[in-house]
Amino acid sequence: MASISAALLDLKRLDQLASGTTFLHRLDARAKVLATLVFIVCVVSFDRYQISPLIPFLIFPAFLIAVGELPTRYLLGKVALVAPFAIAVGICNPYFDRQVLLQLGALQVTGGWLSFASIVLRTGLTVGAVFALTALTGFPAICRALQRLGMPRPFALQLMFLYRYLFVLAEEGRRAAKARELRCLGRKGSGLKSYASLLGHLLLRTWQRAERMHMAMLARGFSGTFPEQVKARLRFADVVFLSIWVSLCIVLRLTNVTHSVGSFFTGLLP
């Protein structure tokens, strides 16, 4: 429980990173969100057996991390938290799809292993891009950008509340787990049965905390909408950023750059 709480609370660092001052931090959130959405659509639209065309797409999250001066190890750690889910989704593919599709010397690679690698790679690319976008923009700003791009306002508000209440739940869970450890007196009362009571108290405490937060928001004049800052207009830099990355993603989607580069160098060999 404590480790899960620590992992969730560690996500707060994404909001802290969003207060940076680099060129990418100053871009309009809509430009970054649209570029990331196009990137995700292009990545997930490949065939399940294709791996080499996905490799050039690494340039987008790498650009965001490098130019945005984001901590690479921290973001890779967040991507690693999601990797087990991708592995669980594709781990059965090698057992069901045994058709040999690739021959690497004496090594025969089946379609199951190719699709498994494709799932893991696509998950790493999309999740890495989303984490980099969140670290550059901040989750509330992303929700406001999605709303301005056409997302229904209630859905955007639900996303913002879900994000904030996730930290409330983690904080209450950490307190409950610490109180349980102090009352255990060694191993007494540390069995699985105690978790049922712990989860019940955690739900009630989180519910009460959320009600107090809602009452406090109403007392401060909350009427279903968050006060929005001055609406920023898309500047020339935003349009250039969006145009470059959308064009590049489409070109990478329509052209197998890895195959073309490989054919070029192998063609130079005698």
PDB file of C-alpha atoms in Angstrom:
ATOM      1  CA  MET A   1       0.000   0.000   0.000  1.00  0.00           C
ATOM      2  CA  ALA A   2       2.775   2.402   0.938  1.00  0.00           C
ATOM      3  CA  SER A   3       4.695   1.702  -2.275  1.00  0.00           C
ATOM      4  CA  ILE A   4       1.590   2.320  -4.388  1.00  0.00           C
ATOM      5  CA  SER A   5       0.946   5.529  -2.506  1.00  0.00           C
ATOM      6  CA  ALA A   6       4.521   6.644  -3.037  1.00  0.00           C
ATOM      7  CA  ALA A   7       4.269   5.899  -6.763  1.00  0.00           C
ATOM      8  CA  LEU A   8       1.050   7.910  -7.098  1.00  0.00           C
ATOM      9  CA  LEU A   9       2.366  10.799  -5.058  1.00  0.00           C
ATOM     10  CA  ASP A  10       5.476  10.795  -7.207  1.00  0.00           C
ATOM     11  CA  LEU A  11       3.233  11.794 -10.127  1.00  0.00           C
ATOM     12  CA  LYS A  12       3.007  15.237  -8.499  1.00  0.00           C
ATOM     13  CA  ARG A  13       6.452  15.843  -9.890  1.00  0.00           C
ATOM     14  CA  LEU A  14       4.894  16.014 -13.359  1.00  0.00           C
ATOM     15  CA  ASP A  15       3.056  19.182 -12.319  1.00  0.00           C
ATOM     16  CA  GLN A  16       6.276  20.616 -10.922  1.00  0.00           C
ATOM     17  CA  LEU A  17       8.096  19.891 -14.179  1.00  0.00           C
ATOM     18  CA  ALA A  18       5.334  21.706 -16.090  1.00  0.00           C
ATOM     19  CA  SER A  19       6.442  24.986 -14.487  1.00  0.00           C
ATOM     20  CA  GLY A  20       9.631  25.005 -16.557  1.00  0.00           C
ATOM     21  CA  THR A  21      10.723  27.886 -18.773  1.00  0.00           C
ATOM     22  CA  THR A  22      11.904  26.200 -21.955  1.00  0.00           C
ATOM     23  CA  PHE A  23      10.604  26.859 -25.450  1.00  0.00           C
ATOM     24  CA  LEU A  24       8.304  23.848 -25.285  1.00  0.00           C
ATOM     25  CA  HIS A  25       6.856  24.906 -21.929  1.00  0.00           C
ATOM     26  CA  ARG A  26       5.797  28.242 -23.401  1.00  0.00           C
ATOM     27  CA  LEU A  27       3.950  26.725 -26.355  1.00  0.00           C
ATOM     28  CA  ASP A  28       0.168  26.688 -26.351  1.00  0.00           C
ATOM     29  CA  ALA A  29      -1.177  23.498 -24.803  1.00  0.00           C
ATOM     30  CA  ARG A  30      -3.473  22.889 -27.788  1.00  0.00           C
ATOM     31  CA  ALA A  31      -0.542  22.672 -30.200  1.00  0.00           C
ATOM     32  CA  LYS A  32       1.242  20.126 -28.013  1.00  0.00           C
ATOM     33  CA  VAL A  33      -1.934  18.097 -27.430  1.00  0.00           C
ATOM     34  CA  LEU A  34      -2.799  17.980 -31.144  1.00  0.00           C
ATOM     35  CA  ALA A  35       0.734  16.988 -32.115  1.00  0.00           C
ATOM     36  CA  THR A  36       0.711  14.210 -29.508  1.00  0.00           C
ATOM     37  CA  LEU A  37      -2.708  12.956 -30.645  1.00  0.00           C
ATOM     38  CA  VAL A  38      -1.527  12.748 -34.272  1.00  0.00           C
ATOM     39  CA  PHE A  39       1.613  10.954 -33.082  1.00  0.00           C
ATOM     40  CA  ILE A  40      -0.456   8.392 -31.125  1.00  0.00           C
ATOM     41  CA  VAL A  41      -2.869   7.786 -34.014  1.00  0.00           C
ATOM     42  CA  CYS A  42       0.037   7.206 -36.417  1.00  0.00           C
ATOM     43  CA  VAL A  43       1.819   4.833 -34.025  1.00  0.00           C
ATOM     44  CA  VAL A  44      -1.201   2.654 -33.210  1.00  0.00           C
ATOM     45  CA  SER A  45      -2.330   2.452 -36.858  1.00  0.00           C
ATOM     46  CA  PHE A  46       0.523   0.163 -37.917  1.00  0.00           C
ATOM     47  CA  ASP A  47      -0.004  -3.508 -38.606  1.00  0.00           C
ATOM     48  CA  ARG A  48       0.616  -5.832 -35.654  1.00  0.00           C
ATOM     49  CA  TYR A  49       3.676  -7.375 -37.284  1.00  0.00           C
ATOM     50  CA  GLN A  50       5.422  -4.093 -38.147  1.00  0.00           C
ATOM     51  CA  ILE A  51       8.308  -3.054 -35.910  1.00  0.00           C
ATOM     52  CA  SER A  52      10.918  -1.301 -38.040  1.00  0.00           C
ATOM     53  CA  PRO A  53       8.565   1.544 -39.166  1.00  0.00           C
ATOM     54  CA  LEU A  54       7.929   2.342 -35.485  1.00  0.00           C
ATOM     55  CA  ILE A  55      11.576   2.988 -34.625  1.00  0.00           C
ATOM     56  CA  PRO A  56      11.817   6.462 -36.288  1.00  0.00           C
ATOM     57  CA  PHE A  57       8.881   7.624 -34.143  1.00  0.00           C
ATOM     58  CA  LEU A  58      11.245   7.660 -31.168  1.00  0.00           C
ATOM     59  CA  ILE A  59      12.283  11.093 -32.392  1.00  0.00           C
ATOM     60  CA  PHE A  60       9.109  12.751 -31.042  1.00  0.00           C
ATOM     61  CA  PRO A  61       9.344  11.789 -27.332  1.00  0.00           C
ATOM     62  CA  ALA A  62      13.139  12.166 -27.534  1.00  0.00           C
ATOM     63  CA  PHE A  63      12.708  15.715 -28.858  1.00  0.00           C
ATOM     64  CA  LEU A  64      10.231  16.626 -26.107  1.00  0.00           C
ATOM     65  CA  ILE A  65      12.524  15.256 -23.397  1.00  0.00           C
ATOM     66  CA  ALA A  66      15.706  16.826 -24.754  1.00  0.00           C
ATOM     67  CA  VAL A  67      14.388  20.291 -25.664  1.00  0.00           C
ATOM     68  CA  GLY A  68      12.073  20.400 -22.657  1.00  0.00           C
ATOM     69  CA  GLU A  69      14.988  19.525 -20.340  1.00  0.00           C
ATOM     70  CA  LEU A  70      12.969  16.748 -18.711  1.00  0.00           C
ATOM     71  CA  PRO A  71      14.556  14.086 -16.482  1.00  0.00           C
ATOM     72  CA  THR A  72      14.941  11.044 -18.740  1.00  0.00           C
ATOM     73  CA  ARG A  73      15.373   8.505 -15.949  1.00  0.00           C
ATOM     74  CA  TYR A  74      12.244   9.702 -14.156  1.00  0.00           C
ATOM     75  CA  LEU A  75      10.087   9.431 -17.301  1.00  0.00           C
ATOM     76  CA  LEU A  76      11.532   6.036 -18.209  1.00  0.00           C
ATOM     77  CA  GLY A  77      10.621   4.869 -14.718  1.00  0.00           C
ATOM     78  CA  LYS A  78       7.014   5.952 -15.279  1.00  0.00           C
ATOM     79  CA  VAL A  79       6.912   4.126 -18.611  1.00  0.00           C
ATOM     80  CA  ALA A  80       8.313   1.033 -16.890  1.00  0.00           C
ATOM     81  CA  LEU A  81       5.330   1.077 -14.506  1.00  0.00           C
ATOM     82  CA  VAL A  82       3.011   0.573 -17.500  1.00  0.00           C
ATOM     83  CA  ALA A  83       5.199  -2.008 -19.260  1.00  0.00           C
ATOM     84  CA  PRO A  84       3.843  -5.021 -17.281  1.00  0.00           C
ATOM     85  CA  PHE A  85       0.335  -4.312 -18.595  1.00  0.00           C
ATOM     86  CA  ALA A  86       1.591  -4.331 -22.196  1.00  0.00           C
ATOM     87  CA  ILE A  87       3.517  -7.541 -21.549  1.00  0.00           C
ATOM     88  CA  ALA A  88       0.412  -9.133 -20.030  1.00  0.00           C
ATOM     89  CA  VAL A  89      -1.605  -8.217 -23.134  1.00  0.00           C
ATOM     90  CA  GLY A  90       0.817  -9.747 -25.642  1.00  0.00           C
ATOM     91  CA  ILE A  91       2.553 -12.520 -23.693  1.00  0.00           C
ATOM     92  CA  CYS A  92       0.264 -15.215 -25.127  1.00  0.00           C
ATOM     93  CA  ASN A  93       0.870 -14.222 -28.764  1.00  0.00           C
ATOM     94  CA  PRO A  94       4.025 -16.386 -29.229  1.00  0.00           C
ATOM     95  CA  TYR A  95       2.080 -19.469 -28.145  1.00  0.00           C
ATOM     96  CA  PHE A  96      -0.873 -18.985 -30.496  1.00  0.00           C
ATOM     97  CA  ASP A  97       0.832 -17.450 -33.545  1.00  0.00           C
ATOM     98  CA  ARG A  98       3.672 -19.808 -34.529  1.00  0.00           C
ATOM     99  CA  GLN A  99       3.934 -18.884 -38.209  1.00  0.00           C
ATOM    100  CA  VAL A 100       7.539 -18.026 -39.111  1.00  0.00           C
ATOM    101  CA  LEU A 101       7.634 -14.564 -40.662  1.00  0.00           C
ATOM    102  CA  LEU A 102      11.275 -13.557 -40.280  1.00  0.00           C
ATOM    103  CA  GLN A 103      14.533 -15.402 -40.727  1.00  0.00           C
ATOM    104  CA  LEU A 104      17.607 -13.925 -39.010  1.00  0.00           C
ATOM    105  CA  GLY A 105      20.387 -16.320 -39.942  1.00  0.00           C
ATOM    106  CA  ALA A 106      19.573 -19.522 -38.138  1.00  0.00           C
ATOM    107  CA  LEU A 107      17.009 -17.792 -35.916  1.00  0.00           C
ATOM    108  CA  GLN A 108      13.364 -18.125 -36.932  1.00  0.00           C
ATOM    109  CA  VAL A 109      11.083 -15.386 -35.615  1.00  0.00           C
ATOM    110  CA  THR A 110       7.375 -16.212 -35.489  1.00  0.00           C
ATOM    111  CA  GLY A 111       4.510 -13.781 -35.959  1.00  0.00           C
ATOM    112  CA  GLY A 112       3.647 -14.086 -32.270  1.00  0.00           C
ATOM    113  CA  TRP A 113       6.984 -12.693 -31.168  1.00  0.00           C
ATOM    114  CA  LEU A 114       6.754  -9.887 -33.738  1.00  0.00           C
ATOM    115  CA  SER A 115       3.279  -8.866 -32.567  1.00  0.00           C
ATOM    116  CA  PHE A 116       4.396  -9.082 -28.939  1.00  0.00           C
ATOM    117  CA  ALA A 117       7.369  -6.792 -29.611  1.00  0.00           C
ATOM    118  CA  SER A 118       5.135  -4.431 -31.578  1.00  0.00           C
ATOM    119  CA  ILE A 119       2.687  -4.124 -28.655  1.00  0.00           C
ATOM    120  CA  VAL A 120       5.470  -3.385 -26.165  1.00  0.00           C
ATOM    121  CA  LEU A 121       7.149  -0.866 -28.498  1.00  0.00           C
ATOM    122  CA  ARG A 122       3.916   0.954 -29.307  1.00  0.00           C
ATOM    123  CA  THR A 123       3.029   1.107 -25.622  1.00  0.00           C
ATOM    124  CA  GLY A 124       6.428   2.558 -24.775  1.00  0.00           C
ATOM    125  CA  LEU A 125       6.170   5.182 -27.517  1.00  0.00           C
ATOM    126  CA  THR A 126       2.639   6.354 -26.740  1.00  0.00           C
ATOM    127  CA  VAL A 127       2.970   6.283 -22.953  1.00  0.00           C
ATOM    128  CA  GLY A 128       6.353   8.018 -23.136  1.00  0.00           C
ATOM    129  CA  ALA A 129       4.904  10.765 -25.342  1.00  0.00           C
ATOM    130  CA  VAL A 130       1.923  11.246 -23.001  1.00  0.00           C
ATOM    131  CA  PHE A 131       4.153  11.492 -19.915  1.00  0.00           C
ATOM    132  CA  ALA A 132       6.437  13.957 -21.706  1.00  0.00           C
ATOM    133  CA  LEU A 133       3.394  16.021 -22.745  1.00  0.00           C
ATOM    134  CA  THR A 134       2.105  16.026 -19.148  1.00  0.00           C
ATOM    135  CA  ALA A 135       5.510  17.026 -17.797  1.00  0.00           C
ATOM    136  CA  LEU A 136       5.688  19.924 -20.276  1.00  0.00           C
ATOM    137  CA  THR A 137       2.115  21.124 -19.936  1.00  0.00           C
ATOM    138  CA  GLY A 138       0.521  19.910 -16.700  1.00  0.00           C
ATOM    139  CA  PHE A 139      -2.601  17.779 -16.521  1.00  0.00           C
ATOM    140  CA  PRO A 140      -5.072  20.654 -15.754  1.00  0.00           C
ATOM    141  CA  ALA A 141      -3.768  22.615 -18.758  1.00  0.00           C
ATOM    142  CA  ILE A 142      -4.184  19.524 -20.951  1.00  0.00           C
ATOM    143  CA  CYS A 143      -7.808  19.172 -19.817  1.00  0.00           C
ATOM    144  CA  ARG A 144      -8.482  22.835 -20.590  1.00  0.00           C
ATOM    145  CA  ALA A 145      -6.860  22.419 -24.003  1.00  0.00           C
ATOM    146  CA  LEU A 146      -8.997  19.361 -24.747  1.00  0.00           C
ATOM    147  CA  GLN A 147     -12.085  21.321 -23.739  1.00  0.00           C
ATOM    148  CA  ARG A 148     -11.150  24.168 -26.080  1.00  0.00           C
ATOM    149  CA  LEU A 149     -10.577  21.594 -28.827  1.00  0.00           C
ATOM    150  CA  GLY A 150     -14.119  20.308 -28.490  1.00  0.00           C
ATOM    151  CA  MET A 151     -14.215  17.889 -25.565  1.00  0.00           C
ATOM    152  CA  PRO A 152     -17.502  18.204 -23.593  1.00  0.00           C
ATOM    153  CA  ARG A 153     -16.978  20.345 -20.490  1.00  0.00           C
ATOM    154  CA  PRO A 154     -18.420  17.771 -18.017  1.00  0.00           C
ATOM    155  CA  PHE A 155     -15.983  15.141 -19.289  1.00  0.00           C
ATOM    156  CA  ALA A 156     -13.038  17.523 -18.954  1.00  0.00           C
ATOM    157  CA  LEU A 157     -14.099  18.384 -15.400  1.00  0.00           C
ATOM    158  CA  GLN A 158     -14.391  14.699 -14.540  1.00  0.00           C
ATOM    159  CA  LEU A 159     -10.832  14.125 -15.755  1.00  0.00           C
ATOM    160  CA  MET A 160      -9.530  16.995 -13.631  1.00  0.00           C
ATOM    161  CA  PHE A 161     -11.385  15.786 -10.536  1.00  0.00           C
ATOM    162  CA  LEU A 162     -10.246  12.206 -11.131  1.00  0.00           C
ATOM    163  CA  TYR A 163      -6.645  13.364 -11.347  1.00  0.00           C
ATOM    164  CA  ARG A 164      -6.889  15.390  -8.138  1.00  0.00           C
ATOM    165  CA  TYR A 165      -8.836  12.774  -6.171  1.00  0.00           C
ATOM    166  CA  LEU A 166      -6.252  10.184  -7.150  1.00  0.00           C
ATOM    167  CA  PHE A 167      -3.818  12.024  -4.891  1.00  0.00           C
ATOM    168  CA  VAL A 168      -6.447  12.277  -2.151  1.00  0.00           C
ATOM    169  CA  LEU A 169      -6.955   8.517  -2.279  1.00  0.00           C
ATOM    170  CA  ALA A 170      -3.208   7.887  -2.218  1.00  0.00           C
ATOM    171  CA  GLU A 171      -2.674  10.188   0.762  1.00  0.00           C
ATOM    172  CA  GLU A 172      -5.499   8.595   2.742  1.00  0.00           C
ATOM    173  CA  GLY A 173      -4.203   5.135   1.815  1.00  0.00           C
ATOM    174  CA  ARG A 174      -0.736   6.021   3.080  1.00  0.00           C
ATOM    175  CA  ARG A 175      -2.131   7.260   6.381  1.00  0.00           C
ATOM    176  CA  ALA A 176      -4.330   4.173   6.810  1.00  0.00           C
ATOM    177  CA  ALA A 177      -1.430   1.820   6.031  1.00  0.00           C
ATOM    178  CA  LYS A 178       0.833   3.635   8.502  1.00  0.00           C
ATOM    179  CA  ALA A 179      -1.831   3.497  11.243  1.00  0.00           C
ATOM    180  CA  ARG A 180      -2.322  -0.223  10.582  1.00  0.00           C
ATOM    181  CA  GLU A 181       1.396  -0.915  10.906  1.00  0.00           C
ATOM    182  CA  LEU A 182       1.550   0.952  14.228  1.00  0.00           C
ATOM    183  CA  ARG A 183      -1.404  -1.000  15.623  1.00  0.00           C
ATOM    184  CA  CYS A 184      -0.135  -4.400  14.486  1.00  0.00           C
ATOM    185  CA  LEU A 185       2.475  -4.765  17.264  1.00  0.00           C
ATOM    186  CA  GLY A 186       4.691  -7.089  15.300  1.00  0.00           C
ATOM    187  CA  ARG A 187       2.804  -9.567  13.115  1.00  0.00           C
ATOM    188  CA  LYS A 188      -0.398  -9.576  15.183  1.00  0.00           C
ATOM    189  CA  GLY A 189      -3.360  -8.413  13.121  1.00  0.00           C
ATOM    190  CA  SER A 190      -1.347  -8.189   9.894  1.00  0.00           C
ATOM    191  CA  GLY A 191      -3.230 -10.935   8.019  1.00  0.00           C
ATOM    192  CA  LEU A 192      -5.301 -10.614   4.891  1.00  0.00           C
ATOM    193  CA  LYS A 193      -8.517 -10.286   6.912  1.00  0.00           C
ATOM    194  CA  SER A 194      -7.442  -6.900   8.182  1.00  0.00           C
ATOM    195  CA  TYR A 195      -7.306  -5.554   4.597  1.00  0.00           C
ATOM    196  CA  ALA A 196     -11.112  -5.740   4.238  1.00  0.00           C
ATOM    197  CA  SER A 197     -11.589  -3.386   7.177  1.00  0.00           C
ATOM    198  CA  LEU A 198      -8.736  -1.217   5.930  1.00  0.00           C
ATOM    199  CA  LEU A 199     -10.288  -0.816   2.466  1.00  0.00           C
ATOM    200  CA  GLY A 200     -13.686  -0.005   3.977  1.00  0.00           C
ATOM    201  CA  HIS A 201     -12.236   2.706   6.212  1.00  0.00           C
ATOM    202  CA  LEU A 202     -10.180   3.998   3.296  1.00  0.00           C
ATOM    203  CA  LEU A 203     -13.295   4.370   1.134  1.00  0.00           C
ATOM    204  CA  LEU A 204     -15.199   6.193   3.893  1.00  0.00           C
ATOM    205  CA  ARG A 205     -12.289   8.505   4.737  1.00  0.00           C
ATOM    206  CA  THR A 206     -11.730   9.368   1.080  1.00  0.00           C
ATOM    207  CA  TRP A 207     -15.428  10.012   0.585  1.00  0.00           C
ATOM    208  CA  GLN A 208     -15.561  12.338   3.606  1.00  0.00           C
ATOM    209  CA  ARG A 209     -12.402  14.129   2.494  1.00  0.00           C
ATOM    210  CA  ALA A 210     -13.843  14.631  -0.997  1.00  0.00           C
ATOM    211  CA  GLU A 211     -17.072  16.031   0.480  1.00  0.00           C
ATOM    212  CA  ARG A 212     -15.103  18.525   2.589  1.00  0.00           C
ATOM    213  CA  MET A 213     -13.133  19.576  -0.476  1.00  0.00           C
ATOM    214  CA  HIS A 214     -16.335  20.025  -2.477  1.00  0.00           C
ATOM    215  CA  MET A 215     -17.913  22.137   0.285  1.00  0.00           C
ATOM    216  CA  ALA A 216     -14.770  24.271   0.435  1.00  0.00           C
ATOM    217  CA  MET A 217     -14.923  24.792  -3.333  1.00  0.00           C
ATOM    218  CA  LEU A 218     -18.585  25.828  -3.124  1.00  0.00           C
ATOM    219  CA  ALA A 219     -17.744  28.247  -0.295  1.00  0.00           C
ATOM    220  CA  ARG A 220     -15.169  29.853  -2.596  1.00  0.00           C
ATOM    221  CA  GLY A 221     -17.718  30.378  -5.359  1.00  0.00           C
ATOM    222  CA  PHE A 222     -17.237  27.260  -7.504  1.00  0.00           C
ATOM    223  CA  SER A 223     -20.178  27.018  -9.928  1.00  0.00           C
ATOM    224  CA  GLY A 224     -19.199  24.063 -12.095  1.00  0.00           C
ATOM    225  CA  THR A 225     -16.438  25.805 -14.027  1.00  0.00           C
ATOM    226  CA  PHE A 226     -12.905  26.674 -13.056  1.00  0.00           C
ATOM    227  CA  PRO A 227     -11.857  30.291 -13.502  1.00  0.00           C
ATOM    228  CA  GLU A 228      -9.932  30.386 -16.748  1.00  0.00           C
ATOM    229  CA  GLN A 229      -6.957  32.557 -17.341  1.00  0.00           C
ATOM    230  CA  VAL A 230      -6.786  34.908 -20.274  1.00  0.00           C
ATOM    231  CA  LYS A 231      -7.506  32.850 -23.387  1.00  0.00           C
ATOM    232  CA  ALA A 232      -4.261  32.552 -25.280  1.00  0.00           C
ATOM    233  CA  ARG A 233      -4.273  32.605 -29.043  1.00  0.00           C
ATOM    234  CA  LEU A 234      -2.202  30.344 -31.192  1.00  0.00           C
ATOM    235  CA  ARG A 235       1.006  32.149 -32.048  1.00  0.00           C
ATOM    236  CA  PHE A 236       3.289  31.660 -35.009  1.00  0.00           C
ATOM    237  CA  ALA A 237       5.600  29.410 -32.993  1.00  0.00           C
ATOM    238  CA  ASP A 238       2.649  27.184 -32.012  1.00  0.00           C
ATOM    239  CA  VAL A 239       1.538  26.813 -35.630  1.00  0.00           C
ATOM    240  CA  VAL A 240       5.095  26.040 -36.779  1.00  0.00           C
ATOM    241  CA  PHE A 241       5.567  23.429 -34.049  1.00  0.00           C
ATOM    242  CA  LEU A 242       2.246  21.769 -34.858  1.00  0.00           C
ATOM    243  CA  SER A 243       2.801  21.839 -38.630  1.00  0.00           C
ATOM    244  CA  ILE A 244       6.292  20.353 -38.434  1.00  0.00           C
ATOM    245  CA  TRP A 245       5.375  17.448 -36.173  1.00  0.00           C
ATOM    246  CA  VAL A 246       2.078  16.624 -37.853  1.00  0.00           C
ATOM    247  CA  SER A 247       3.798  16.593 -41.254  1.00  0.00           C
ATOM    248  CA  LEU A 248       6.692  14.511 -39.959  1.00  0.00           C
ATOM    249  CA  CYS A 249       4.375  11.964 -38.304  1.00  0.00           C
ATOM    250  CA  ILE A 250       2.380  11.577 -41.519  1.00  0.00           C
ATOM    251  CA  VAL A 251       5.571  11.147 -43.569  1.00  0.00           C
ATOM    252  CA  LEU A 252       6.891   8.540 -41.123  1.00  0.00           C
ATOM    253  CA  ARG A 253       3.529   6.762 -41.262  1.00  0.00           C
ATOM    254  CA  LEU A 254       3.491   6.596 -45.062  1.00  0.00           C
ATOM    255  CA  THR A 255       7.196   5.844 -45.522  1.00  0.00           C
ATOM    256  CA  ASN A 256       9.239   3.055 -43.992  1.00  0.00           C
ATOM    257  CA  VAL A 257      12.298   5.181 -43.252  1.00  0.00           C
ATOM    258  CA  THR A 258      14.154   2.341 -41.543  1.00  0.00           C
ATOM    259  CA  HIS A 259      13.763   0.094 -44.603  1.00  0.00           C
ATOM    260  CA  SER A 260      14.785   2.900 -46.977  1.00  0.00           C
ATOM    261  CA  VAL A 261      17.914   3.729 -44.979  1.00  0.00           C
ATOM    262  CA  GLY A 262      18.827   0.047 -44.722  1.00  0.00           C
ATOM    263  CA  SER A 263      18.355  -0.473 -48.452  1.00  0.00           C
ATOM    264  CA  PHE A 264      20.487   2.591 -49.183  1.00  0.00           C
ATOM    265  CA  PHE A 265      23.453   1.370 -47.151  1.00  0.00           C
ATOM    266  CA  THR A 266      23.181  -2.246 -48.278  1.00  0.00           C
ATOM    267  CA  GLY A 267      23.067  -0.999 -51.869  1.00  0.00           C
ATOM    268  CA  LEU A 268      26.444   0.659 -51.370  1.00  0.00           C
ATOM    269  CA  LEU A 269      28.010  -2.639 -50.434  1.00  0.00           C
ATOM    270  CA  PRO A 270      29.775  -4.519 -53.217  1.00  0.00           C
TER     271      PRO A 270
END
